[in-house]
Amino acid sequence: MPVLLDHALTFASASLAGSAGLSFAIAKYSPAVKPFFRQLLSTAAPIAATFLVLLDGQDSAVLHGGDLLFGGAVSALAFGTSYGVTRLITPRRRGGLPSA
């Protein structure tokens, strides 16, 4: 049975890349989605997909404590990555007062 910590670098890099890609795609093709919800979706989807891969056609899978801690840490990093992508994509308003 595979353990997440056996493939830590692969899991982390795939989750971060997936989070950045999903955040960009949601921002580009569905701009009505609020940034926080976009970040939540783009964080949860790669983590959920990875946990589903662990099932690999089995009826159940065992997640050890280290797997859950590592998954939580990668989720926090993926949320930060999505936040960074959102900050890069969102146009910033220039300073100044609105005209009357």
Short mmCIF file of C-alpha atoms in Angstrom, two decimals:
data_model
loop_
_atom_site.label_atom_id
_atom_site.label_comp_id
_atom_site.label_asym_id
_atom_site.label_seq_id
_atom_site.Cartn_x
_atom_site.Cartn_y
_atom_site.Cartn_z
CA MET A 1 0.00 0.00 0.00
CA PRO A 2 1.52 3.34 -1.00
CA VAL A 3 2.19 6.01 1.59
CA LEU A 4 2.21 9.70 0.70
CA LEU A 5 5.52 10.28 2.41
CA ASP A 6 7.16 7.76 0.08
CA HIS A 7 6.61 10.17 -2.80
CA ALA A 8 6.66 13.48 -0.93
CA LEU A 9 8.35 15.61 -3.58
CA THR A 10 6.12 14.31 -6.36
CA PHE A 11 2.99 14.82 -4.27
CA ALA A 12 3.96 18.34 -3.23
CA SER A 13 5.01 19.50 -6.69
CA ALA A 14 1.93 18.02 -8.38
CA SER A 15 -0.37 19.61 -5.81
CA LEU A 16 1.26 23.03 -6.10
CA ALA A 17 1.27 22.92 -9.90
CA GLY A 18 -2.33 21.74 -9.95
CA SER A 19 -3.36 24.48 -7.55
CA ALA A 20 -1.67 27.18 -9.62
CA GLY A 21 -3.14 25.85 -12.86
CA LEU A 22 -6.66 25.54 -11.49
CA SER A 23 -6.51 28.99 -9.93
CA PHE A 24 -5.41 30.49 -13.23
CA ALA A 25 -8.06 28.60 -15.22
CA ILE A 26 -10.88 29.53 -12.85
CA ALA A 27 -9.80 33.19 -12.83
CA LYS A 28 -9.58 33.30 -16.62
CA TYR A 29 -12.71 31.39 -17.59
CA SER A 30 -14.96 32.11 -14.62
CA PRO A 31 -14.11 35.58 -13.29
CA ALA A 32 -17.35 35.78 -11.29
CA VAL A 33 -15.96 33.29 -8.76
CA LYS A 34 -14.73 35.14 -5.69
CA PRO A 35 -10.99 34.86 -4.93
CA PHE A 36 -11.40 32.99 -1.62
CA PHE A 37 -13.70 30.37 -3.15
CA ARG A 38 -11.35 30.07 -6.13
CA GLN A 39 -8.43 29.45 -3.77
CA LEU A 40 -10.42 26.91 -1.79
CA LEU A 41 -11.39 24.98 -4.94
CA SER A 42 -7.92 25.04 -6.42
CA THR A 43 -6.44 23.85 -3.12
CA ALA A 44 -8.85 21.00 -2.47
CA ALA A 45 -9.00 19.48 -5.95
CA PRO A 46 -5.35 18.30 -6.29
CA ILE A 47 -5.32 16.96 -2.72
CA ALA A 48 -8.57 15.06 -3.27
CA ALA A 49 -7.30 13.64 -6.56
CA THR A 50 -4.12 12.42 -4.89
CA PHE A 51 -6.04 10.73 -2.09
CA LEU A 52 -8.25 9.08 -4.71
CA VAL A 53 -5.14 7.74 -6.45
CA LEU A 54 -4.18 6.12 -3.15
CA LEU A 55 -7.40 4.10 -3.32
CA ASP A 56 -6.27 2.65 -6.68
CA GLY A 57 -9.34 0.50 -7.18
CA GLN A 58 -9.43 -0.69 -3.58
CA ASP A 59 -12.44 -0.41 -1.31
CA SER A 60 -10.50 1.50 1.35
CA ALA A 61 -7.11 3.03 2.04
CA VAL A 62 -5.15 3.61 5.22
CA LEU A 63 -3.87 7.13 5.80
CA HIS A 64 -1.27 7.29 8.53
CA GLY A 65 -0.86 10.30 10.83
CA GLY A 66 2.19 11.46 8.91
CA ASP A 67 0.21 11.35 5.68
CA LEU A 68 -2.51 13.55 7.14
CA LEU A 69 0.00 16.04 8.55
CA PHE A 70 1.87 16.16 5.26
CA GLY A 71 -1.39 16.55 3.35
CA GLY A 72 -2.34 19.46 5.62
CA ALA A 73 1.04 21.13 5.12
CA VAL A 74 0.80 20.74 1.35
CA SER A 75 -2.76 22.09 1.47
CA ALA A 76 -1.49 25.21 3.22
CA LEU A 77 1.27 25.60 0.62
CA ALA A 78 -1.23 25.06 -2.20
CA PHE A 79 -3.52 27.70 -0.73
CA GLY A 80 -0.58 30.11 -0.61
CA THR A 81 0.32 29.28 -4.20
CA SER A 82 -3.25 29.90 -5.30
CA TYR A 83 -3.26 33.19 -3.38
CA GLY A 84 -0.05 34.22 -5.14
CA VAL A 85 -1.45 33.36 -8.55
CA THR A 86 -4.59 35.33 -7.72
CA ARG A 87 -2.50 38.35 -6.74
CA LEU A 88 -0.54 38.12 -9.99
CA ILE A 89 -3.63 37.79 -12.19
CA THR A 90 -5.87 40.37 -10.55
CA PRO A 91 -5.29 43.83 -12.00
CA ARG A 92 -4.35 46.38 -9.40
CA ARG A 93 -5.89 49.82 -9.38
CA ARG A 94 -3.47 52.70 -9.50
CA GLY A 95 -3.47 55.07 -6.57
CA GLY A 96 -5.38 58.29 -6.63
CA LEU A 97 -8.73 59.58 -5.72
CA PRO A 98 -11.79 58.91 -7.86
CA SER A 99 -12.87 61.86 -9.94
CA ALA A 100 -15.97 63.68 -8.83
#
